[in-house]
PDB file of C-alpha atoms in Angstrom:
ATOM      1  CA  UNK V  11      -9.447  68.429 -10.049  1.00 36.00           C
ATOM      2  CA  UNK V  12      -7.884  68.235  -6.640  1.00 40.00           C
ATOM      3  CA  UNK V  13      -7.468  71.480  -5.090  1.00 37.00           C
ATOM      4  CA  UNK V  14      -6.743  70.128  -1.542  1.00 36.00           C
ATOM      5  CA  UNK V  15      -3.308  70.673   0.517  1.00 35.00           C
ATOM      6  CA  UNK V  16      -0.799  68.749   2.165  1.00 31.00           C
ATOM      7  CA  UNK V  17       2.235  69.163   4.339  1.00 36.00           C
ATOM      8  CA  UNK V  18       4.414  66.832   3.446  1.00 33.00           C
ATOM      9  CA  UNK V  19       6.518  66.939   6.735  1.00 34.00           C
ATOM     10  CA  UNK V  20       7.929  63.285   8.548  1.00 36.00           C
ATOM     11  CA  UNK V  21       6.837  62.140   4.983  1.00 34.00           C
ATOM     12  CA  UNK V  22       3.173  62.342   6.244  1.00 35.00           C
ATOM     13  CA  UNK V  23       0.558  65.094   5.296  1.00 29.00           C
ATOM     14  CA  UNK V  24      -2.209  66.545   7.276  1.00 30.00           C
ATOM     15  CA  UNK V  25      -5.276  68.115   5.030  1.00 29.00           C
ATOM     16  CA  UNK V  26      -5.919  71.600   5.739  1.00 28.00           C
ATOM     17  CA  UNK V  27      -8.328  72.122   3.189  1.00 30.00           C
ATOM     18  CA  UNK V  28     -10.522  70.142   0.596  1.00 35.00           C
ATOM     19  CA  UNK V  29     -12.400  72.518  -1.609  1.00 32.00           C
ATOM     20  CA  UNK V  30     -14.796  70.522  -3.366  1.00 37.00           C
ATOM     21  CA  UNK V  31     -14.802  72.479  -6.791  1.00 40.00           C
ATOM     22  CA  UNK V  32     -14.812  69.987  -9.503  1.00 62.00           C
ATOM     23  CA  UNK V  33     -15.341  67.311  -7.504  1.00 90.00           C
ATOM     24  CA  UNK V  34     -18.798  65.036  -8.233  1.00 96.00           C
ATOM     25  CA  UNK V  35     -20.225  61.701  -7.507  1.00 97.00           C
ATOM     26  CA  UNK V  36     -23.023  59.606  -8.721  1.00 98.00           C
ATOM     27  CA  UNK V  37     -26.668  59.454  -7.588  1.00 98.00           C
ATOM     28  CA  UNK V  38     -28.362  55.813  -8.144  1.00 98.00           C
ATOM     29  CA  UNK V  39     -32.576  55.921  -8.113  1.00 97.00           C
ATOM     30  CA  UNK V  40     -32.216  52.339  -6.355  1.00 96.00           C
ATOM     31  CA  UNK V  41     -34.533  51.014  -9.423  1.00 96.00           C
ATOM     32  CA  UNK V  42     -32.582  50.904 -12.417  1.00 96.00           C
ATOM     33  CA  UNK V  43     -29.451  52.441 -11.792  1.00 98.00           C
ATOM     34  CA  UNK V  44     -25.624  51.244 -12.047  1.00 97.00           C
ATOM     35  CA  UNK V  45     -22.476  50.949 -14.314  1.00 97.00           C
ATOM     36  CA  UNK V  46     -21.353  48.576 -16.338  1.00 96.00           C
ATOM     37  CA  UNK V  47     -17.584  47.945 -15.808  1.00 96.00           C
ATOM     38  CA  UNK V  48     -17.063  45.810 -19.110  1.00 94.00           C
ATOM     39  CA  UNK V  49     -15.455  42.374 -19.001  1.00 94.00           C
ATOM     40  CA  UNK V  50     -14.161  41.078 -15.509  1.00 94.00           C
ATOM     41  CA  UNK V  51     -11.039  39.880 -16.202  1.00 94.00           C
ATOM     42  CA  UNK V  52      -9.136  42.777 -14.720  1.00 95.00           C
ATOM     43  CA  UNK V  53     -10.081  41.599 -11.408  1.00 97.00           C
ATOM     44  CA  UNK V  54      -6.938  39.965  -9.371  1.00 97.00           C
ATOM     45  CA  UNK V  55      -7.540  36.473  -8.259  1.00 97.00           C
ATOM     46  CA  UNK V  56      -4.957  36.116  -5.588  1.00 97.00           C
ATOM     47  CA  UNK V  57      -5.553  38.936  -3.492  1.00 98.00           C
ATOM     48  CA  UNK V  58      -7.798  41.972  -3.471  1.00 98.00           C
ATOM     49  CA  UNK V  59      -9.011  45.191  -2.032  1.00 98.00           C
ATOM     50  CA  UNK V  60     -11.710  47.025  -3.094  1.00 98.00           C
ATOM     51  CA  UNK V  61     -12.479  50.759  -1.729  1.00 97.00           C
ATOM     52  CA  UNK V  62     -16.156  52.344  -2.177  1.00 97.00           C
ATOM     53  CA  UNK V  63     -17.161  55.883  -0.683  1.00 96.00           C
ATOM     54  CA  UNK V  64     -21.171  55.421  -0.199  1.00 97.00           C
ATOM     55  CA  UNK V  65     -23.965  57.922   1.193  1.00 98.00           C
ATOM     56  CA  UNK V  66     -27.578  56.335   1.577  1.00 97.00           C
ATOM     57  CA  UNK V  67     -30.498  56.132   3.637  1.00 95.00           C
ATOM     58  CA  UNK V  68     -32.489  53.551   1.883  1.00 95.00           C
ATOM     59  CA  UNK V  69     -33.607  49.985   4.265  1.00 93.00           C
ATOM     60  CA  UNK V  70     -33.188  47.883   1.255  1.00 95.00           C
ATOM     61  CA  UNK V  71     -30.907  45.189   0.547  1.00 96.00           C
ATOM     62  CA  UNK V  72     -28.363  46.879  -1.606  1.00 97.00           C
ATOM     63  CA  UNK V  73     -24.713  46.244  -4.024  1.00 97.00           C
ATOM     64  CA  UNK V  74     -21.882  48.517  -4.015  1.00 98.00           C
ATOM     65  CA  UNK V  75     -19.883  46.638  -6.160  1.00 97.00           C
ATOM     66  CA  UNK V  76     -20.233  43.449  -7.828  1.00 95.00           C
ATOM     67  CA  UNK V  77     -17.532  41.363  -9.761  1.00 95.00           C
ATOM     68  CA  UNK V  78     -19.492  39.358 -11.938  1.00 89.00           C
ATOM     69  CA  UNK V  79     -22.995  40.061 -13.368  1.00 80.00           C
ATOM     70  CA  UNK V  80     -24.009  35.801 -12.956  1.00 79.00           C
ATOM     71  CA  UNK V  81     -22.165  34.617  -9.496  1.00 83.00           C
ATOM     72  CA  UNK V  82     -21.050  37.633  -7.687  1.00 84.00           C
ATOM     73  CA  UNK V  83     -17.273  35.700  -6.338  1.00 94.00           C
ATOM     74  CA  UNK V  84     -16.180  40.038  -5.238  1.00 96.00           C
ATOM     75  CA  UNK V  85     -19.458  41.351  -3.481  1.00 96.00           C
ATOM     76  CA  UNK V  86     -19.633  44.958  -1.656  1.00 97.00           C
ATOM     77  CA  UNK V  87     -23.320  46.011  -0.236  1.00 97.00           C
ATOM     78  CA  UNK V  88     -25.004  47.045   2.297  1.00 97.00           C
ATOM     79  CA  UNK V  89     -27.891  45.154   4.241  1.00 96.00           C
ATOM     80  CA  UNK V  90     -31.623  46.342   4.443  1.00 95.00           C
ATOM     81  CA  UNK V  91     -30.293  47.082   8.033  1.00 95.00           C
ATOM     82  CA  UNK V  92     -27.644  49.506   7.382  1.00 96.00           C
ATOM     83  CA  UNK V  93     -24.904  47.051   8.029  1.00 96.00           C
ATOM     84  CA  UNK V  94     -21.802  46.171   5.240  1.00 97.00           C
ATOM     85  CA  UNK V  95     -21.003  43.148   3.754  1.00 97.00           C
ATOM     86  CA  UNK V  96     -17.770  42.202   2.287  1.00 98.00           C
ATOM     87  CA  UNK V  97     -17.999  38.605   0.526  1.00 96.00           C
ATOM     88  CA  UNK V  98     -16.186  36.246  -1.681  1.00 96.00           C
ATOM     89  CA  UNK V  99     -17.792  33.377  -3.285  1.00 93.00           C
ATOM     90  CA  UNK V 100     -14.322  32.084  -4.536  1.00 92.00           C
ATOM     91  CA  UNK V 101     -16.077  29.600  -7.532  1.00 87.00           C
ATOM     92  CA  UNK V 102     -13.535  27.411  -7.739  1.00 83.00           C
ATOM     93  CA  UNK V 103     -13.169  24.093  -6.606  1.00 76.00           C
ATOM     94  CA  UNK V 104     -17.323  24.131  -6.328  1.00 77.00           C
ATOM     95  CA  UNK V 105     -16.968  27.470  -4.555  1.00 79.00           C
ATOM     96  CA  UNK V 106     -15.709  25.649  -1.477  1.00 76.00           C
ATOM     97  CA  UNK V 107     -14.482  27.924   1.763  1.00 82.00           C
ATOM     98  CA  UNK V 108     -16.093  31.034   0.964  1.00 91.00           C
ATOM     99  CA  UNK V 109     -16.512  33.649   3.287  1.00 95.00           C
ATOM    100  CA  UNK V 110     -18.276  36.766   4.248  1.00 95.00           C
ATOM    101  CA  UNK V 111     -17.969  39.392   7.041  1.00 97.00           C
ATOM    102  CA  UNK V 112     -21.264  40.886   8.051  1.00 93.00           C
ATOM    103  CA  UNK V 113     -21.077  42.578  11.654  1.00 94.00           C
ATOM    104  CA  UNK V 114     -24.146  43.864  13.181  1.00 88.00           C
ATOM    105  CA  UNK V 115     -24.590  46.543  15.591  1.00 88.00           C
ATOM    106  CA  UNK V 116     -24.187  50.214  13.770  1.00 93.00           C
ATOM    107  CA  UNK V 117     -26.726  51.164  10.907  1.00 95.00           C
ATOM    108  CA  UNK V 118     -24.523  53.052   8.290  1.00 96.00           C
ATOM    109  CA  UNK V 119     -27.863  53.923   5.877  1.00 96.00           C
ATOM    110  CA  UNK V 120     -28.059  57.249   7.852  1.00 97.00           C
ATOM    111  CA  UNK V 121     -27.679  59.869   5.050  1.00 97.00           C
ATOM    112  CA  UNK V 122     -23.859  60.248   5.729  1.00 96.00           C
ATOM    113  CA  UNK V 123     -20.969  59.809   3.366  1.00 96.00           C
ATOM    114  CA  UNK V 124     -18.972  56.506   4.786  1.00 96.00           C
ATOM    115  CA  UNK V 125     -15.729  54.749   3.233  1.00 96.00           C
ATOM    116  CA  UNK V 126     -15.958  51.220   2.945  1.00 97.00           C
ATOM    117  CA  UNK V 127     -13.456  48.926   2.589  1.00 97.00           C
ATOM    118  CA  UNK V 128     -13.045  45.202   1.913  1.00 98.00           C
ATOM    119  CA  UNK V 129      -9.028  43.164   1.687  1.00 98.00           C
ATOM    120  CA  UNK V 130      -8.204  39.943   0.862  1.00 98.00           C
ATOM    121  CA  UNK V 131      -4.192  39.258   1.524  1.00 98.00           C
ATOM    122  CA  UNK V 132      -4.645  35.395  -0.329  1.00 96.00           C
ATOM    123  CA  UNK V 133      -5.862  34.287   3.261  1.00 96.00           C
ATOM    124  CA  UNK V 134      -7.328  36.838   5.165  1.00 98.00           C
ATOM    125  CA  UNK V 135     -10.634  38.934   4.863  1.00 98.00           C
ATOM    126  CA  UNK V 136     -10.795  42.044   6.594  1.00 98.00           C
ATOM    127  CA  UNK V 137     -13.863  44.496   6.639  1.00 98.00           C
ATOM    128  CA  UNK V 138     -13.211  48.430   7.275  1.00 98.00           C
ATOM    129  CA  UNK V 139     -15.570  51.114   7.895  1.00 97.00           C
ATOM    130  CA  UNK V 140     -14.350  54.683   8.024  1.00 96.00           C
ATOM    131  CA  UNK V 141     -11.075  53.112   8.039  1.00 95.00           C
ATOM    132  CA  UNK V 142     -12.080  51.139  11.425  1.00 97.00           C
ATOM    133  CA  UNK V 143     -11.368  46.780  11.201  1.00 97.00           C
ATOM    134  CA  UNK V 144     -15.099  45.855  11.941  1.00 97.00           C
ATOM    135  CA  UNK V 145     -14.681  42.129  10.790  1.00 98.00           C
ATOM    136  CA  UNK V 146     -12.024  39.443   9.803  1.00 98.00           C
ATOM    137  CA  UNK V 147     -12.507  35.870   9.076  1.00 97.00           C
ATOM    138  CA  UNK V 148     -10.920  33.230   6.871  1.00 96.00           C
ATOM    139  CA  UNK V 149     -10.660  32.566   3.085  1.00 95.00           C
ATOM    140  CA  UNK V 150      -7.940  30.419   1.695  1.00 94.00           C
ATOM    141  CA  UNK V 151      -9.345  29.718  -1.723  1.00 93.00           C
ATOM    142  CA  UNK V 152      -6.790  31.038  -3.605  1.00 94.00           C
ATOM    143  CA  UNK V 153      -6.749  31.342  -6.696  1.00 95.00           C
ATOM    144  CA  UNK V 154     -10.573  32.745  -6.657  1.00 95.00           C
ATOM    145  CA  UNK V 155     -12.162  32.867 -10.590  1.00 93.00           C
ATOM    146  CA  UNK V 156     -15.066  34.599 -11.924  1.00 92.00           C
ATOM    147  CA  UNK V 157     -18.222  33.751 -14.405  1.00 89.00           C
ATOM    148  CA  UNK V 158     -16.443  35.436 -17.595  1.00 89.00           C
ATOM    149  CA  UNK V 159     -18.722  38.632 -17.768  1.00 90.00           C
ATOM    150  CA  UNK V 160     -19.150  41.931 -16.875  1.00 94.00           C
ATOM    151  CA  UNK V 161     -17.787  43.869 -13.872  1.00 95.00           C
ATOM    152  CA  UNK V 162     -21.155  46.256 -12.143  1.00 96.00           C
ATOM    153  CA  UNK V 163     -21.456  49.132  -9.425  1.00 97.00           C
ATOM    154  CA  UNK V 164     -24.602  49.852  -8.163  1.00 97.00           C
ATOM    155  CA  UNK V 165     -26.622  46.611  -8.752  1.00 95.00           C
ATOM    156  CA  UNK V 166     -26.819  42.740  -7.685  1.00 89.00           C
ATOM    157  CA  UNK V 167     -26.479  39.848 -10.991  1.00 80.00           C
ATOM    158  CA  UNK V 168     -29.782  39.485 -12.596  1.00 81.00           C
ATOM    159  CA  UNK V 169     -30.881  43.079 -12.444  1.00 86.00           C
ATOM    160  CA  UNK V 170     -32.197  42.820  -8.694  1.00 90.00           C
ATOM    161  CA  UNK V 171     -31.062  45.153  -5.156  1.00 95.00           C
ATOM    162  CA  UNK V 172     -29.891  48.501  -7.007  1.00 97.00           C
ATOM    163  CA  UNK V 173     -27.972  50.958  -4.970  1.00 98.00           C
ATOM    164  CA  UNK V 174     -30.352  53.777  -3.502  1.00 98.00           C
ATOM    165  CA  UNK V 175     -27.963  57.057  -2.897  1.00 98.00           C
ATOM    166  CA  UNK V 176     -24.628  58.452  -4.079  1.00 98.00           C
ATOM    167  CA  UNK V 177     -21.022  56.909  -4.564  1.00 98.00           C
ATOM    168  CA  UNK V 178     -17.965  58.200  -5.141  1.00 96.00           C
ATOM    169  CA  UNK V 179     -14.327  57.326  -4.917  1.00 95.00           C
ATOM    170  CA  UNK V 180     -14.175  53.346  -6.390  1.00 97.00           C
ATOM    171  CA  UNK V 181     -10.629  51.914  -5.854  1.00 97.00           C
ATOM    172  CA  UNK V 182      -9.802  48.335  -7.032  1.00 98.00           C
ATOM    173  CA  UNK V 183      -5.796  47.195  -5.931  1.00 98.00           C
ATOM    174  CA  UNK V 184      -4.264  43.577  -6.474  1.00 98.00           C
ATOM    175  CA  UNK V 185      -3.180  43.502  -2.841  1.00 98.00           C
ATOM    176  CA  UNK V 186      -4.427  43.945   0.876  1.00 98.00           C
ATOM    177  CA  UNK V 187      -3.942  47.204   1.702  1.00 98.00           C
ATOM    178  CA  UNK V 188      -2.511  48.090   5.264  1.00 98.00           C
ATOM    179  CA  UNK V 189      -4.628  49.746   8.343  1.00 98.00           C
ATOM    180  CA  UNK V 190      -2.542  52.816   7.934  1.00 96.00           C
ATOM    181  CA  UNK V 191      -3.064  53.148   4.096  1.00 96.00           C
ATOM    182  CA  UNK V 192      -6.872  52.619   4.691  1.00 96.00           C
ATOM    183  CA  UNK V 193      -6.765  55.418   7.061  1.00 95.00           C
ATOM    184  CA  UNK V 194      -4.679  57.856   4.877  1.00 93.00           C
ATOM    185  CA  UNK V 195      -7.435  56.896   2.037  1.00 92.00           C
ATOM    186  CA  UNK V 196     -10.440  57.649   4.349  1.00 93.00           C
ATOM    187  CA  UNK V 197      -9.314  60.820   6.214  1.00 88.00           C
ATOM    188  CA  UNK V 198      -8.636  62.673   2.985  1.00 76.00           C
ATOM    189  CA  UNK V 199     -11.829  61.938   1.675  1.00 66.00           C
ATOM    190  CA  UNK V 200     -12.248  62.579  -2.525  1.00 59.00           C
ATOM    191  CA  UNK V 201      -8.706  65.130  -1.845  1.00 56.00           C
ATOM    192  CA  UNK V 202      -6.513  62.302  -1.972  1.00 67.00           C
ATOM    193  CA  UNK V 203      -5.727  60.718  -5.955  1.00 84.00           C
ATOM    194  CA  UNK V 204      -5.481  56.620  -5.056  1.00 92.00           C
ATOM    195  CA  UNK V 205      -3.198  57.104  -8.430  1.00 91.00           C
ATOM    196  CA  UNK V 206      -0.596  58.920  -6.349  1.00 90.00           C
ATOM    197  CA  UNK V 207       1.317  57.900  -3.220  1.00 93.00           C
ATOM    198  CA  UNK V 208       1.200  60.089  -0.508  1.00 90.00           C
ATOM    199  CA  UNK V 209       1.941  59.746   3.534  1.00 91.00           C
ATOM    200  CA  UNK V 210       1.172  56.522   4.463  1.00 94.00           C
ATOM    201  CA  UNK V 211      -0.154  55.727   1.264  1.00 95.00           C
ATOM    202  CA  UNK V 212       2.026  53.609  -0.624  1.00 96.00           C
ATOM    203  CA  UNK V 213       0.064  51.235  -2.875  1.00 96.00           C
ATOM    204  CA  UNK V 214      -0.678  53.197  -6.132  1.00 95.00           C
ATOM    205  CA  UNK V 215       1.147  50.997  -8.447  1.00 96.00           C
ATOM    206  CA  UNK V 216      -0.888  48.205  -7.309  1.00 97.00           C
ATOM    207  CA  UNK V 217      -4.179  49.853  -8.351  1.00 97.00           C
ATOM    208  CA  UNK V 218      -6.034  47.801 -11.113  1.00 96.00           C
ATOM    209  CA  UNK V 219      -8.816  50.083 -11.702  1.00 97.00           C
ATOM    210  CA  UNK V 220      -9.499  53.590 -10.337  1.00 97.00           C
ATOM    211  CA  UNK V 221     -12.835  55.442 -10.718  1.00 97.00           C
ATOM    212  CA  UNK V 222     -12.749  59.119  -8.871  1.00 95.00           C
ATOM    213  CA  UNK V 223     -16.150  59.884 -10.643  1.00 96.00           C
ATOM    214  CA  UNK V 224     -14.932  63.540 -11.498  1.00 95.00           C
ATOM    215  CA  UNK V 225     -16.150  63.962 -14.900  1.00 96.00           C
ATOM    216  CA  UNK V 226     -20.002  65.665 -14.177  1.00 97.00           C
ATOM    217  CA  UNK V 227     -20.778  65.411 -17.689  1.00 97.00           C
ATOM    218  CA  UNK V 228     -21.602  62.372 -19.660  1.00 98.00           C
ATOM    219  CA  UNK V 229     -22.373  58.728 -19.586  1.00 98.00           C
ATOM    220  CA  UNK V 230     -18.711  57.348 -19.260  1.00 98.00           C
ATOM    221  CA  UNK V 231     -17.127  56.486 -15.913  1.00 98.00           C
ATOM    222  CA  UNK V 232     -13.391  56.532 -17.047  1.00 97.00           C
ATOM    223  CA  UNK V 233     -10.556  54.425 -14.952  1.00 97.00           C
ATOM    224  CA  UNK V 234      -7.603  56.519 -13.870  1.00 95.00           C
ATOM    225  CA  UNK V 235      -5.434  54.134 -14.193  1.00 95.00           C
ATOM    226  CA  UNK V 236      -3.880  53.125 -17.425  1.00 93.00           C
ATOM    227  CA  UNK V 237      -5.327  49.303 -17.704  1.00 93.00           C
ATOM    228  CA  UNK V 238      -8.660  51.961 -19.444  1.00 94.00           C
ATOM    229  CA  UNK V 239     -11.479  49.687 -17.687  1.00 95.00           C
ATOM    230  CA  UNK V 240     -14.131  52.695 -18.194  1.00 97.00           C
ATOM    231  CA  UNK V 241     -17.775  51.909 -16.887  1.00 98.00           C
ATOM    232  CA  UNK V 242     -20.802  52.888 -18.936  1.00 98.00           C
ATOM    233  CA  UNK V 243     -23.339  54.803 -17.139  1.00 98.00           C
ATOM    234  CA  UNK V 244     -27.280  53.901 -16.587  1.00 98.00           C
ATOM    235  CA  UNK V 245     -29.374  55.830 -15.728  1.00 98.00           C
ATOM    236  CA  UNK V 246     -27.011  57.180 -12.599  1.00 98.00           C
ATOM    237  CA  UNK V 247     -26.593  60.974 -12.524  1.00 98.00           C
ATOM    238  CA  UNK V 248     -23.849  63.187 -11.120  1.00 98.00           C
ATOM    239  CA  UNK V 249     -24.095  65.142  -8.209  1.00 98.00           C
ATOM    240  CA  UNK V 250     -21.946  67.598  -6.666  1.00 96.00           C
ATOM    241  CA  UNK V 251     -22.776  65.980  -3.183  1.00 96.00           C
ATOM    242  CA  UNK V 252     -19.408  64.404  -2.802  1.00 94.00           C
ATOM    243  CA  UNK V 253     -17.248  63.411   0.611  1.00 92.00           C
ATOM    244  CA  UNK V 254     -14.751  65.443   2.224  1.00 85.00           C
ATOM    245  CA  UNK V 255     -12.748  62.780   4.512  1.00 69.00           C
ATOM    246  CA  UNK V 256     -12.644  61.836   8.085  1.00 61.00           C
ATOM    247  CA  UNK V 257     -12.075  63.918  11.376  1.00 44.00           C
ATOM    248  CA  UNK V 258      -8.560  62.537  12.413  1.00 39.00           C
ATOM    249  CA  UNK V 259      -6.061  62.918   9.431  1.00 34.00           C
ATOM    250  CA  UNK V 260      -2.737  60.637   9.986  1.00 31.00           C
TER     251      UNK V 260
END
């Protein structure tokens, strides 16, 4: 449970603390690892973002999270040279104007909790890291649709590129969220409930799924919000390694 707190002065909060007690994430082998989300068809199709707190050092090719088990139209990963990819194979109309945003420069496989995030407003792609734009480009395939299947964190379809290292925090909303909300998310680290709004967070009624990974016992990842799209567990363990925000809270 959250133990963090907030001054809510100027209807804004600073953190002045986040005690980790309670708090836990989950450690992926990168061989066999990941969790099974259950049927895809909570996934918006008109507009999207999807929030993942990550820690690895591996130089593999490797999936944060993956929308569909056999096409992959929502993919979050990270690239055997430390750089993110956000990516939308949109599937319909023969998967025409898809898109993905894959900077290069800055390795992010260096051992060290980072936030990433990927939005979709409908039109526009934007990729975040530690609640920094990094990337935008264009996607206008809109309505997107998925391979009716499962939902995975932690692995790429066919059983291939598992995640190597821990995650935490996964946040799936049916909108884009805005620079400032990103930033609220990311500078509070795992203190901050996505089920809540707080500050310049705003978007919790939005949320379509919500895993904070705070159980620490078990084999069931259970979604915080009410839509109950728990994940099943393999193989992943929990750690008490977990993030603790940014350095510049809003």
């Amino acid at each position: 449970s959250d133990t963090s707190v907030y001054d809510e002065s100027d209807a804004d909060f600073t953190l002045s603390a986040a005690a980790q007690t309670g708090n836990y994430s989950l450690s992926f082998d990168g061989s066999d690892d990941y969790v099974d989300l259950g049927s895809n068809t909570f996934l918006p199709t008109t507009a999207v973002t999807i929030s993942v707190w990550f820690k690895t050092n591996s130089n593999s090719d490797q999936e944060l999270f993956n929308s569909d088990e056999s096409w992959s139209t929502y993919t979050c990963r990270i690239l055997s040279n430390g750089t993110p990819q956000w990516r939308i194979y949109p599937l319909t109309n023969g998967n025409s104007g898809w898109q993905e945003l894959n900077p290069t420069g800055t390795d992010y496989s260096d051992n060290t909790w980072h936030h990433f995030v990927g939005t979709w407003s409908g039109s526009q792609m934007v990729l975040y890291l530690d609640a920094t734009s990094i990337a935008t480009g264009s996607m206008t395939t809109s309505p997107v649709a998925f391979n009716p299947d499962n939902a995975e964190i932690g692995r790429y379809p066919g059983g291939v590129q598992y995640f190597n290292g821990n995650l935490d925090e996964i946040g799936i909303w049916n909108e884009a969220l805005t620079a400032s909300e990103i930033t609220t998310l990311y500078n509070t680290g795992s203190g901050l409930s996505a089920s809540s709004n707080s500050g310049n967070y705003t978007s919790s009624a939005n949320l379509q799924s919500y895993w904070n990974f705070n159980e620490g016992t078990g084999t069931t990842l259970t979604d915080k919000t009410s839509n109950g799209n728990d994940g099943t567990i393999n193989g992943a363990t929990w750690s008490t390694d977990v993030p603790s925000g940014g350095t510049n809270p809003p």
